[in-house]
Amino acid sequence: MSTSRHVQKRFASTAAKLVSVPISQLPKFPPKGALRHPPPGTPSTSKWGDWDPQTWAALQPSPQSTFTALAHRIGLAQVLSNKEIEQACTHPSYLPFYSKHNPDEQSLNANGNLATLGNSLLGLFASEFLHTSYPHLPTRVLKAAVSAYVGPQTCASVAKEIGAAPLLRWHRTPPNPMRPPILHATALSSIPRALTALVYQQRSLPTARSFAHTFFLSRDVDIRTMLKFTDPRLNLIETVAKYGREKPVTRLLKETGRHSISPVFVVGAYSGVDKLGEGFGSSLKMAEYRACEDALHRLYLSRTPPHEVHLPTSTFLGFTPDALFSSSSSPSSSPSSSASEPLEAEFIPGSLGESEVLLGSAGRSGIRSAERPRMDAGSGDSAVVGR
């Protein structure tokens, strides 16, 4: 009697860790297979050894109330149904596992196509937002910033924040020469992408953009740490020359403790009378390095004021941004739902920035480059930096 009670408690704790299905929602718990005791000498391959508590727990569907709660948490209760939410939470890796144990039942709908569409939409929204907000951002940094805003790790974090992680149905798949392994974070990142695609299908492109800005692009990402310069001094010289400005010079602005154990130097980078950047350090070279780096950061991280940001996708007039999360939002109530004459807004493009960082180094290619340009020292009583 005590052994049976111990097995039942152990099975209940194992099932509770795997899925978020309360025991009260199960019609018969525990199942008959959990209480079977194989006769002595029965091989494990017989019907007595086929039942596995982890497999049984993974095959249990989530209650419909959990999908309704998720839709209300993200403000899409009037937009998406429980069936669509369930499809968004089902990864394609779960279908072979489900068909193997339920061959007689109808196959489930997975979020494979929806995740692909949502990934493209999120990339579009993030790219236009970053390119319009930071017109001078280098191309490589722009790609890194897009990944930081809507990449797989961010999508997995959004899925956890909205409470969709317990509803995920997936199956771990080992890697093969054709595809990488399917891990939990990979499957979890497909949920926000599928939700974005569903909003786009059920509403319009502006409402999908509003969804992306609410859950993804409203995050605080430090783009400054993504700007890495091997030689900021050389980058600054070529960048200033590209804009047709006067060749930059460095000037020592302040110093203290030159002959002590902890000196501090403050250096400024100038182009004519304009101060481009400022840096400090325990040596002149370090201060010059930081001054040139600060000048480049001021250029490439110059941001367009939010009220002047005009996104290309804003030309498609559909739903207002607040209509997505209101109960009255429906396709028939939108003034732009007329298919005979779609409305378009006038697009005012912003100025294109110099988004490429030019380098004068040949690297390891074996080709000799031109003589390395040197930054001139300031005139007057200012000290020469780097000598």
mmCIF file of C-alpha atoms in Angstrom:
data_model
loop_
_atom_site.group_PDB
_atom_site.id
_atom_site.type_symbol
_atom_site.label_atom_id
_atom_site.label_comp_id
_atom_site.label_asym_id
_atom_site.label_seq_id
_atom_site.Cartn_x
_atom_site.Cartn_y
_atom_site.Cartn_z
ATOM 1 C CA MET A 1 0.000 0.000 0.000
ATOM 2 C CA SER A 2 2.798 2.411 0.886
ATOM 3 C CA THR A 3 4.620 1.585 -2.358
ATOM 4 C CA SER A 4 1.576 2.422 -4.480
ATOM 5 C CA ARG A 5 1.077 5.688 -2.619
ATOM 6 C CA HIS A 6 4.754 6.614 -3.136
ATOM 7 C CA VAL A 7 4.543 5.900 -6.873
ATOM 8 C CA GLN A 8 1.435 8.058 -7.172
ATOM 9 C CA LYS A 9 3.043 11.012 -5.387
ATOM 10 C CA ARG A 10 6.228 10.727 -7.447
ATOM 11 C CA PHE A 11 4.253 10.627 -10.670
ATOM 12 C CA ALA A 12 2.224 13.682 -9.656
ATOM 13 C CA SER A 13 5.358 15.712 -8.877
ATOM 14 C CA THR A 14 6.976 14.709 -12.179
ATOM 15 C CA ALA A 15 3.918 15.670 -14.194
ATOM 16 C CA ALA A 16 3.640 19.007 -12.392
ATOM 17 C CA LYS A 17 7.187 19.933 -13.432
ATOM 18 C CA LEU A 18 6.655 19.142 -17.105
ATOM 19 C CA VAL A 19 3.370 20.856 -17.967
ATOM 20 C CA SER A 20 1.188 23.515 -16.412
ATOM 21 C CA VAL A 21 -1.981 21.388 -16.485
ATOM 22 C CA PRO A 22 -3.667 21.305 -13.061
ATOM 23 C CA ILE A 23 -4.697 17.890 -11.827
ATOM 24 C CA SER A 24 -8.274 19.114 -11.428
ATOM 25 C CA GLN A 25 -8.502 19.570 -15.212
ATOM 26 C CA LEU A 26 -7.694 15.917 -15.907
ATOM 27 C CA PRO A 27 -10.759 13.638 -16.084
ATOM 28 C CA LYS A 28 -8.954 10.586 -14.769
ATOM 29 C CA PHE A 29 -5.817 10.983 -12.718
ATOM 30 C CA PRO A 30 -3.637 9.052 -12.438
ATOM 31 C CA PRO A 31 -4.119 7.087 -15.667
ATOM 32 C CA LYS A 32 -4.457 3.349 -15.608
ATOM 33 C CA GLY A 33 -1.005 2.873 -17.064
ATOM 34 C CA ALA A 34 0.557 4.490 -13.992
ATOM 35 C CA LEU A 35 -0.966 1.884 -11.675
ATOM 36 C CA ARG A 36 -0.024 -1.185 -13.675
ATOM 37 C CA HIS A 37 2.447 -3.558 -12.131
ATOM 38 C CA PRO A 38 4.097 -5.868 -14.688
ATOM 39 C CA PRO A 39 4.217 -9.521 -13.733
ATOM 40 C CA PRO A 40 7.580 -10.912 -12.657
ATOM 41 C CA GLY A 41 9.849 -11.686 -15.579
ATOM 42 C CA THR A 42 7.949 -9.495 -18.084
ATOM 43 C CA PRO A 43 10.331 -7.863 -20.595
ATOM 44 C CA SER A 44 10.378 -4.050 -20.789
ATOM 45 C CA THR A 45 9.375 -4.145 -24.467
ATOM 46 C CA SER A 46 5.925 -5.527 -23.712
ATOM 47 C CA LYS A 47 2.774 -3.459 -23.284
ATOM 48 C CA TRP A 48 3.482 -3.236 -19.562
ATOM 49 C CA GLY A 49 6.665 -1.257 -20.181
ATOM 50 C CA ASP A 50 5.425 1.141 -22.876
ATOM 51 C CA TRP A 51 3.949 3.710 -20.516
ATOM 52 C CA ASP A 52 6.228 6.625 -19.567
ATOM 53 C CA PRO A 53 5.107 9.462 -17.257
ATOM 54 C CA GLN A 54 7.140 12.111 -19.097
ATOM 55 C CA THR A 55 5.691 11.131 -22.460
ATOM 56 C CA TRP A 56 2.204 11.056 -21.038
ATOM 57 C CA ALA A 57 2.636 14.519 -19.486
ATOM 58 C CA ALA A 58 4.004 15.974 -22.741
ATOM 59 C CA LEU A 59 0.955 14.712 -24.659
ATOM 60 C CA GLN A 60 -1.589 16.362 -22.362
ATOM 61 C CA PRO A 61 -3.222 19.464 -23.915
ATOM 62 C CA SER A 62 -3.354 22.723 -22.027
ATOM 63 C CA PRO A 63 -6.770 23.918 -20.811
ATOM 64 C CA GLN A 64 -8.552 26.414 -23.046
ATOM 65 C CA SER A 65 -8.648 28.863 -20.159
ATOM 66 C CA THR A 66 -4.857 29.243 -20.335
ATOM 67 C CA PHE A 67 -5.052 30.419 -23.952
ATOM 68 C CA THR A 68 -7.803 32.867 -23.055
ATOM 69 C CA ALA A 69 -5.698 34.222 -20.206
ATOM 70 C CA LEU A 70 -2.698 34.658 -22.513
ATOM 71 C CA ALA A 71 -4.805 36.554 -25.062
ATOM 72 C CA HIS A 72 -6.048 38.904 -22.347
ATOM 73 C CA ARG A 73 -2.540 39.455 -20.954
ATOM 74 C CA ILE A 74 -1.204 40.664 -24.298
ATOM 75 C CA GLY A 75 -4.377 42.612 -25.154
ATOM 76 C CA LEU A 76 -5.446 40.442 -28.099
ATOM 77 C CA ALA A 77 -8.573 38.862 -26.666
ATOM 78 C CA GLN A 78 -10.723 40.565 -29.326
ATOM 79 C CA VAL A 79 -8.298 39.750 -32.130
ATOM 80 C CA LEU A 80 -7.202 36.109 -31.743
ATOM 81 C CA SER A 81 -9.163 33.002 -30.834
ATOM 82 C CA ASN A 82 -8.059 30.173 -28.553
ATOM 83 C CA LYS A 83 -7.406 27.941 -31.554
ATOM 84 C CA GLU A 84 -5.041 30.486 -33.071
ATOM 85 C CA ILE A 85 -3.240 31.009 -29.759
ATOM 86 C CA GLU A 86 -2.842 27.238 -29.432
ATOM 87 C CA GLN A 87 -1.385 27.048 -32.949
ATOM 88 C CA ALA A 88 1.078 29.844 -32.110
ATOM 89 C CA CYS A 89 2.267 27.832 -29.091
ATOM 90 C CA THR A 90 2.806 24.570 -31.043
ATOM 91 C CA HIS A 91 6.273 24.159 -32.540
ATOM 92 C CA PRO A 92 6.717 22.018 -35.697
ATOM 93 C CA SER A 93 9.060 19.681 -33.802
ATOM 94 C CA TYR A 94 6.071 18.508 -31.767
ATOM 95 C CA LEU A 95 4.116 17.138 -34.737
ATOM 96 C CA PRO A 96 6.159 13.929 -35.347
ATOM 97 C CA PHE A 97 6.153 13.221 -31.614
ATOM 98 C CA TYR A 98 2.386 13.694 -31.422
ATOM 99 C CA SER A 99 1.657 11.614 -34.539
ATOM 100 C CA LYS A 100 3.825 8.788 -33.249
ATOM 101 C CA HIS A 101 1.792 8.388 -30.052
ATOM 102 C CA ASN A 102 -1.578 9.344 -31.567
ATOM 103 C CA PRO A 103 -1.609 7.809 -35.052
ATOM 104 C CA ASP A 104 -5.402 7.705 -35.271
ATOM 105 C CA GLU A 105 -6.007 11.351 -34.377
ATOM 106 C CA GLN A 106 -5.876 14.370 -36.648
ATOM 107 C CA SER A 107 -2.569 16.185 -36.868
ATOM 108 C CA LEU A 108 -2.150 19.503 -35.075
ATOM 109 C CA ASN A 109 -1.514 22.913 -36.631
ATOM 110 C CA ALA A 110 2.016 24.167 -35.961
ATOM 111 C CA ASN A 111 3.434 27.672 -36.074
ATOM 112 C CA GLY A 112 6.181 27.029 -38.644
ATOM 113 C CA ASN A 113 4.837 29.247 -41.431
ATOM 114 C CA LEU A 114 3.583 31.844 -38.975
ATOM 115 C CA ALA A 115 6.985 32.093 -37.275
ATOM 116 C CA THR A 116 8.711 32.590 -40.633
ATOM 117 C CA LEU A 117 6.309 35.371 -41.595
ATOM 118 C CA GLY A 118 6.539 36.974 -38.168
ATOM 119 C CA ASN A 119 10.332 36.887 -38.273
ATOM 120 C CA SER A 120 10.303 38.803 -41.565
ATOM 121 C CA LEU A 121 7.834 41.342 -40.218
ATOM 122 C CA LEU A 122 9.820 41.923 -37.038
ATOM 123 C CA GLY A 123 13.000 42.359 -39.064
ATOM 124 C CA LEU A 124 11.241 44.916 -41.279
ATOM 125 C CA PHE A 125 9.868 46.903 -38.343
ATOM 126 C CA ALA A 126 13.155 46.890 -36.440
ATOM 127 C CA SER A 127 15.251 47.790 -39.500
ATOM 128 C CA GLU A 128 13.148 50.769 -40.513
ATOM 129 C CA PHE A 129 12.876 51.987 -36.922
ATOM 130 C CA LEU A 130 16.634 51.841 -36.283
ATOM 131 C CA HIS A 131 17.621 53.217 -39.684
ATOM 132 C CA THR A 132 15.239 56.153 -39.316
ATOM 133 C CA SER A 133 16.165 56.837 -35.695
ATOM 134 C CA TYR A 134 19.941 56.445 -36.226
ATOM 135 C CA PRO A 135 20.626 57.474 -39.856
ATOM 136 C CA HIS A 136 24.431 57.311 -39.448
ATOM 137 C CA LEU A 137 24.578 53.876 -37.806
ATOM 138 C CA PRO A 138 27.105 51.548 -39.525
ATOM 139 C CA THR A 139 25.677 48.578 -41.371
ATOM 140 C CA ARG A 140 27.206 45.930 -39.111
ATOM 141 C CA VAL A 141 26.037 47.739 -36.001
ATOM 142 C CA LEU A 142 22.566 48.097 -37.520
ATOM 143 C CA LYS A 143 22.382 44.330 -38.025
ATOM 144 C CA ALA A 144 23.553 43.714 -34.456
ATOM 145 C CA ALA A 145 20.972 46.169 -33.117
ATOM 146 C CA VAL A 146 18.195 44.466 -35.085
ATOM 147 C CA SER A 147 19.217 41.133 -33.543
ATOM 148 C CA ALA A 148 19.243 42.735 -30.101
ATOM 149 C CA TYR A 149 15.703 44.055 -30.537
ATOM 150 C CA VAL A 150 13.977 41.149 -32.329
ATOM 151 C CA GLY A 151 16.523 38.313 -32.282
ATOM 152 C CA PRO A 152 15.916 34.785 -30.967
ATOM 153 C CA GLN A 153 16.988 35.569 -27.404
ATOM 154 C CA THR A 154 14.728 38.603 -27.241
ATOM 155 C CA CYS A 155 11.797 36.627 -28.662
ATOM 156 C CA ALA A 156 12.338 33.922 -26.047
ATOM 157 C CA SER A 157 12.429 36.582 -23.312
ATOM 158 C CA VAL A 158 9.195 38.126 -24.579
ATOM 159 C CA ALA A 159 7.537 34.686 -24.552
ATOM 160 C CA LYS A 160 8.542 34.225 -20.909
ATOM 161 C CA GLU A 161 7.395 37.714 -19.948
ATOM 162 C CA ILE A 162 3.921 37.266 -21.397
ATOM 163 C CA GLY A 163 3.557 33.864 -19.729
ATOM 164 C CA ALA A 164 3.613 31.723 -22.867
ATOM 165 C CA ALA A 165 6.452 29.413 -21.787
ATOM 166 C CA PRO A 166 4.207 26.871 -19.957
ATOM 167 C CA LEU A 167 1.946 26.616 -23.027
ATOM 168 C CA LEU A 168 4.726 25.697 -25.450
ATOM 169 C CA ARG A 169 4.434 22.247 -27.051
ATOM 170 C CA TRP A 170 7.704 21.109 -28.574
ATOM 171 C CA HIS A 171 10.046 18.137 -28.739
ATOM 172 C CA ARG A 172 13.797 18.212 -28.433
ATOM 173 C CA THR A 173 15.428 17.223 -31.725
ATOM 174 C CA PRO A 174 19.100 16.276 -32.081
ATOM 175 C CA PRO A 175 21.177 17.992 -34.776
ATOM 176 C CA ASN A 176 21.756 16.506 -38.193
ATOM 177 C CA PRO A 177 23.671 17.634 -41.299
ATOM 178 C CA MET A 178 20.556 19.412 -42.612
ATOM 179 C CA ARG A 179 19.434 21.416 -39.555
ATOM 180 C CA PRO A 180 20.669 22.517 -36.126
ATOM 181 C CA PRO A 181 19.240 21.052 -32.915
ATOM 182 C CA ILE A 182 15.836 22.182 -31.667
ATOM 183 C CA LEU A 183 16.347 23.531 -28.160
ATOM 184 C CA HIS A 184 13.858 25.013 -25.739
ATOM 185 C CA ALA A 185 14.922 28.617 -26.424
ATOM 186 C CA THR A 186 14.626 28.032 -30.176
ATOM 187 C CA ALA A 187 11.089 26.698 -29.877
ATOM 188 C CA LEU A 188 10.117 29.373 -27.371
ATOM 189 C CA SER A 189 11.225 32.194 -29.687
ATOM 190 C CA SER A 190 8.697 31.057 -32.299
ATOM 191 C CA ILE A 191 5.706 32.085 -30.173
ATOM 192 C CA PRO A 192 6.078 35.915 -30.365
ATOM 193 C CA ARG A 193 6.922 35.649 -34.071
ATOM 194 C CA ALA A 194 3.788 33.607 -34.719
ATOM 195 C CA LEU A 195 1.695 36.076 -32.725
ATOM 196 C CA THR A 196 3.039 38.943 -34.845
ATOM 197 C CA ALA A 197 2.080 37.077 -38.019
ATOM 198 C CA LEU A 198 -1.414 36.340 -36.666
ATOM 199 C CA VAL A 199 -1.962 40.016 -35.846
ATOM 200 C CA TYR A 200 -0.844 40.882 -39.372
ATOM 201 C CA GLN A 201 -3.236 38.348 -40.908
ATOM 202 C CA GLN A 202 -6.220 39.210 -38.735
ATOM 203 C CA ARG A 203 -5.751 42.983 -38.855
ATOM 204 C CA SER A 204 -3.235 44.831 -41.026
ATOM 205 C CA LEU A 205 0.403 45.858 -41.340
ATOM 206 C CA PRO A 206 0.081 48.975 -39.103
ATOM 207 C CA THR A 207 -1.435 46.921 -36.283
ATOM 208 C CA ALA A 208 1.367 44.363 -36.534
ATOM 209 C CA ARG A 209 3.852 47.244 -36.362
ATOM 210 C CA SER A 210 2.073 48.550 -33.266
ATOM 211 C CA PHE A 211 2.368 45.098 -31.685
ATOM 212 C CA ALA A 212 6.101 44.974 -32.485
ATOM 213 C CA HIS A 213 6.716 48.462 -31.078
ATOM 214 C CA THR A 214 4.829 47.608 -27.895
ATOM 215 C CA PHE A 215 6.601 44.358 -27.035
ATOM 216 C CA PHE A 216 9.965 44.659 -28.823
ATOM 217 C CA LEU A 217 11.039 48.116 -29.973
ATOM 218 C CA SER A 218 10.091 49.806 -26.709
ATOM 219 C CA ARG A 219 12.992 48.072 -24.967
ATOM 220 C CA ASP A 220 16.118 49.908 -23.869
ATOM 221 C CA VAL A 221 19.109 48.558 -25.833
ATOM 222 C CA ASP A 222 22.574 50.047 -25.376
ATOM 223 C CA ILE A 223 23.785 50.477 -28.951
ATOM 224 C CA ARG A 224 26.953 52.265 -27.811
ATOM 225 C CA THR A 225 28.512 48.986 -26.703
ATOM 226 C CA MET A 226 28.069 47.596 -30.232
ATOM 227 C CA LEU A 227 30.353 50.242 -31.773
ATOM 228 C CA LYS A 228 33.881 48.852 -31.680
ATOM 229 C CA PHE A 229 36.784 50.637 -33.379
ATOM 230 C CA THR A 230 40.180 49.010 -33.794
ATOM 231 C CA ASP A 231 41.823 52.375 -34.461
ATOM 232 C CA PRO A 232 39.476 55.288 -33.635
ATOM 233 C CA ARG A 233 42.101 57.850 -34.631
ATOM 234 C CA LEU A 234 42.349 56.499 -38.171
ATOM 235 C CA ASN A 235 38.567 56.165 -38.394
ATOM 236 C CA LEU A 236 38.097 59.765 -37.291
ATOM 237 C CA ILE A 237 40.605 61.102 -39.848
ATOM 238 C CA GLU A 238 38.911 59.331 -42.745
ATOM 239 C CA THR A 239 35.406 60.128 -41.513
ATOM 240 C CA VAL A 240 36.170 63.847 -41.251
ATOM 241 C CA ALA A 241 37.765 63.796 -44.714
ATOM 242 C CA LYS A 242 34.643 62.074 -46.076
ATOM 243 C CA TYR A 243 32.530 64.987 -44.891
ATOM 244 C CA GLY A 244 34.937 67.516 -46.386
ATOM 245 C CA ARG A 245 35.868 69.018 -43.051
ATOM 246 C CA GLU A 246 39.215 70.224 -41.803
ATOM 247 C CA LYS A 247 41.654 67.530 -40.692
ATOM 248 C CA PRO A 248 41.128 66.712 -37.004
ATOM 249 C CA VAL A 249 43.703 67.540 -34.355
ATOM 250 C CA THR A 250 43.982 66.568 -30.693
ATOM 251 C CA ARG A 251 44.688 69.038 -27.917
ATOM 252 C CA LEU A 252 45.476 68.518 -24.281
ATOM 253 C CA LEU A 253 42.797 70.337 -22.310
ATOM 254 C CA LYS A 254 43.597 69.502 -18.707
ATOM 255 C CA GLU A 255 46.013 67.378 -16.754
ATOM 256 C CA THR A 256 46.856 66.574 -13.177
ATOM 257 C CA GLY A 257 49.526 64.496 -11.469
ATOM 258 C CA ARG A 258 51.800 64.132 -14.499
ATOM 259 C CA HIS A 259 54.739 63.107 -12.315
ATOM 260 C CA SER A 260 52.664 61.160 -9.778
ATOM 261 C CA ILE A 261 51.659 57.517 -9.692
ATOM 262 C CA SER A 262 48.112 58.220 -10.964
ATOM 263 C CA PRO A 263 48.077 61.009 -13.573
ATOM 264 C CA VAL A 264 44.909 62.032 -15.401
ATOM 265 C CA PHE A 265 44.872 63.673 -18.837
ATOM 266 C CA VAL A 266 41.879 65.198 -20.622
ATOM 267 C CA VAL A 267 42.194 65.436 -24.405
ATOM 268 C CA GLY A 268 39.831 66.959 -26.954
ATOM 269 C CA ALA A 269 39.521 66.178 -30.672
ATOM 270 C CA TYR A 270 38.911 69.235 -32.870
ATOM 271 C CA SER A 271 38.171 69.926 -36.510
ATOM 272 C CA GLY A 272 38.962 73.577 -36.960
ATOM 273 C CA VAL A 273 37.185 75.399 -34.146
ATOM 274 C CA ASP A 274 34.576 72.659 -33.664
ATOM 275 C CA LYS A 275 35.100 70.256 -30.800
ATOM 276 C CA LEU A 276 34.270 66.716 -31.958
ATOM 277 C CA GLY A 277 34.895 64.699 -28.816
ATOM 278 C CA GLU A 278 36.603 64.504 -25.469
ATOM 279 C CA GLY A 279 38.289 61.733 -23.511
ATOM 280 C CA PHE A 280 40.375 61.113 -20.423
ATOM 281 C CA GLY A 281 42.935 58.547 -19.402
ATOM 282 C CA SER A 282 45.992 57.792 -17.345
ATOM 283 C CA SER A 283 48.193 58.378 -20.393
ATOM 284 C CA LEU A 284 48.118 60.702 -23.368
ATOM 285 C CA LYS A 285 47.549 57.851 -25.816
ATOM 286 C CA MET A 286 44.646 56.501 -23.811
ATOM 287 C CA ALA A 287 43.042 59.936 -23.579
ATOM 288 C CA GLU A 288 43.517 60.479 -27.315
ATOM 289 C CA TYR A 289 41.989 57.063 -28.041
ATOM 290 C CA ARG A 290 38.917 57.854 -25.986
ATOM 291 C CA ALA A 291 38.564 61.344 -27.444
ATOM 292 C CA CYS A 292 38.521 59.982 -31.006
ATOM 293 C CA GLU A 293 36.139 57.209 -29.967
ATOM 294 C CA ASP A 294 33.820 59.741 -28.335
ATOM 295 C CA ALA A 295 33.821 61.822 -31.532
ATOM 296 C CA LEU A 296 32.829 58.787 -33.590
ATOM 297 C CA HIS A 297 30.101 57.867 -31.107
ATOM 298 C CA ARG A 298 28.674 61.387 -31.315
ATOM 299 C CA LEU A 299 28.421 61.009 -35.089
ATOM 300 C CA TYR A 300 27.162 57.466 -35.504
ATOM 301 C CA LEU A 301 24.824 57.568 -32.491
ATOM 302 C CA SER A 302 23.211 60.881 -33.419
ATOM 303 C CA ARG A 303 19.486 60.194 -33.093
ATOM 304 C CA THR A 304 16.553 61.716 -34.904
ATOM 305 C CA PRO A 305 14.036 63.317 -32.497
ATOM 306 C CA PRO A 306 11.095 60.945 -31.910
ATOM 307 C CA HIS A 307 8.554 63.470 -33.196
ATOM 308 C CA GLU A 308 10.449 63.690 -36.503
ATOM 309 C CA VAL A 309 10.691 59.930 -37.072
ATOM 310 C CA HIS A 310 8.576 58.972 -40.090
ATOM 311 C CA LEU A 311 8.569 55.243 -40.822
ATOM 312 C CA PRO A 312 8.016 53.955 -44.372
ATOM 313 C CA THR A 313 5.320 51.516 -43.229
ATOM 314 C CA SER A 314 3.311 54.418 -41.823
ATOM 315 C CA THR A 315 2.204 55.191 -45.387
ATOM 316 C CA PHE A 316 -0.238 52.272 -45.184
ATOM 317 C CA LEU A 317 -3.254 53.684 -43.413
ATOM 318 C CA GLY A 318 -5.084 50.974 -41.547
ATOM 319 C CA PHE A 319 -5.870 50.823 -37.888
ATOM 320 C CA THR A 320 -4.772 53.474 -35.485
ATOM 321 C CA PRO A 321 -1.989 52.365 -33.092
ATOM 322 C CA ASP A 322 -4.363 52.287 -30.102
ATOM 323 C CA ALA A 323 -7.057 50.320 -31.938
ATOM 324 C CA LEU A 324 -5.105 47.080 -31.643
ATOM 325 C CA PHE A 325 -5.598 46.825 -27.896
ATOM 326 C CA SER A 326 -9.150 48.157 -27.752
ATOM 327 C CA SER A 327 -12.270 46.006 -27.675
ATOM 328 C CA SER A 328 -13.880 47.971 -30.503
ATOM 329 C CA SER A 329 -11.182 47.198 -33.036
ATOM 330 C CA SER A 330 -12.604 45.171 -35.862
ATOM 331 C CA PRO A 331 -11.985 45.113 -39.603
ATOM 332 C CA SER A 332 -15.410 46.506 -40.365
ATOM 333 C CA SER A 333 -15.049 49.482 -38.025
ATOM 334 C CA SER A 334 -11.882 50.783 -39.638
ATOM 335 C CA PRO A 335 -12.324 53.645 -42.116
ATOM 336 C CA SER A 336 -9.580 52.160 -44.287
ATOM 337 C CA SER A 337 -11.242 48.768 -44.701
ATOM 338 C CA SER A 338 -12.669 49.754 -48.065
ATOM 339 C CA ALA A 339 -11.007 47.547 -50.653
ATOM 340 C CA SER A 340 -12.124 49.696 -53.584
ATOM 341 C CA GLU A 341 -9.910 52.680 -52.825
ATOM 342 C CA PRO A 342 -7.132 52.068 -50.304
ATOM 343 C CA LEU A 343 -5.767 55.143 -48.617
ATOM 344 C CA GLU A 344 -2.092 56.009 -48.456
ATOM 345 C CA ALA A 345 -0.308 58.678 -46.486
ATOM 346 C CA GLU A 346 2.395 60.927 -47.838
ATOM 347 C CA PHE A 347 5.871 59.731 -46.964
ATOM 348 C CA ILE A 348 8.560 62.264 -46.134
ATOM 349 C CA PRO A 349 11.892 60.414 -46.287
ATOM 350 C CA GLY A 350 14.642 61.450 -43.937
ATOM 351 C CA SER A 351 18.165 62.280 -44.942
ATOM 352 C CA LEU A 352 20.409 59.294 -45.570
ATOM 353 C CA GLY A 353 23.474 59.224 -43.371
ATOM 354 C CA GLU A 354 26.998 58.022 -43.977
ATOM 355 C CA SER A 355 26.553 54.548 -42.581
ATOM 356 C CA GLU A 356 29.853 53.002 -43.595
ATOM 357 C CA VAL A 357 33.060 53.143 -41.586
ATOM 358 C CA LEU A 358 36.035 53.376 -43.923
ATOM 359 C CA LEU A 359 39.356 51.859 -42.924
ATOM 360 C CA GLY A 360 42.768 52.419 -44.456
ATOM 361 C CA SER A 361 44.339 49.195 -43.240
ATOM 362 C CA ALA A 362 44.942 46.287 -45.600
ATOM 363 C CA GLY A 363 44.748 43.777 -42.759
ATOM 364 C CA ARG A 364 46.219 40.351 -43.593
ATOM 365 C CA SER A 365 45.507 40.487 -47.289
ATOM 366 C CA GLY A 366 49.173 41.057 -48.099
ATOM 367 C CA ILE A 367 48.419 44.209 -50.091
ATOM 368 C CA ARG A 368 50.379 47.220 -49.028
ATOM 369 C CA SER A 369 48.252 50.182 -48.099
ATOM 370 C CA ALA A 370 49.088 53.845 -48.367
ATOM 371 C CA GLU A 371 51.114 55.585 -45.720
ATOM 372 C CA ARG A 372 49.232 55.671 -42.456
ATOM 373 C CA PRO A 373 47.812 59.146 -41.839
ATOM 374 C CA ARG A 374 48.753 60.793 -38.602
ATOM 375 C CA MET A 375 46.743 63.164 -36.535
ATOM 376 C CA ASP A 376 48.266 66.581 -36.174
ATOM 377 C CA ALA A 377 48.846 68.091 -32.792
ATOM 378 C CA GLY A 378 47.175 71.306 -31.829
ATOM 379 C CA SER A 379 48.908 74.615 -32.122
ATOM 380 C CA GLY A 380 49.683 77.060 -29.383
ATOM 381 C CA ASP A 381 50.532 76.019 -25.867
ATOM 382 C CA SER A 382 48.688 72.713 -26.072
ATOM 383 C CA ALA A 383 50.784 69.602 -25.701
ATOM 384 C CA VAL A 384 51.341 67.137 -28.516
ATOM 385 C CA VAL A 385 49.357 63.989 -27.870
ATOM 386 C CA GLY A 386 50.930 60.632 -28.540
ATOM 387 C CA ARG A 387 54.558 61.742 -28.692
#
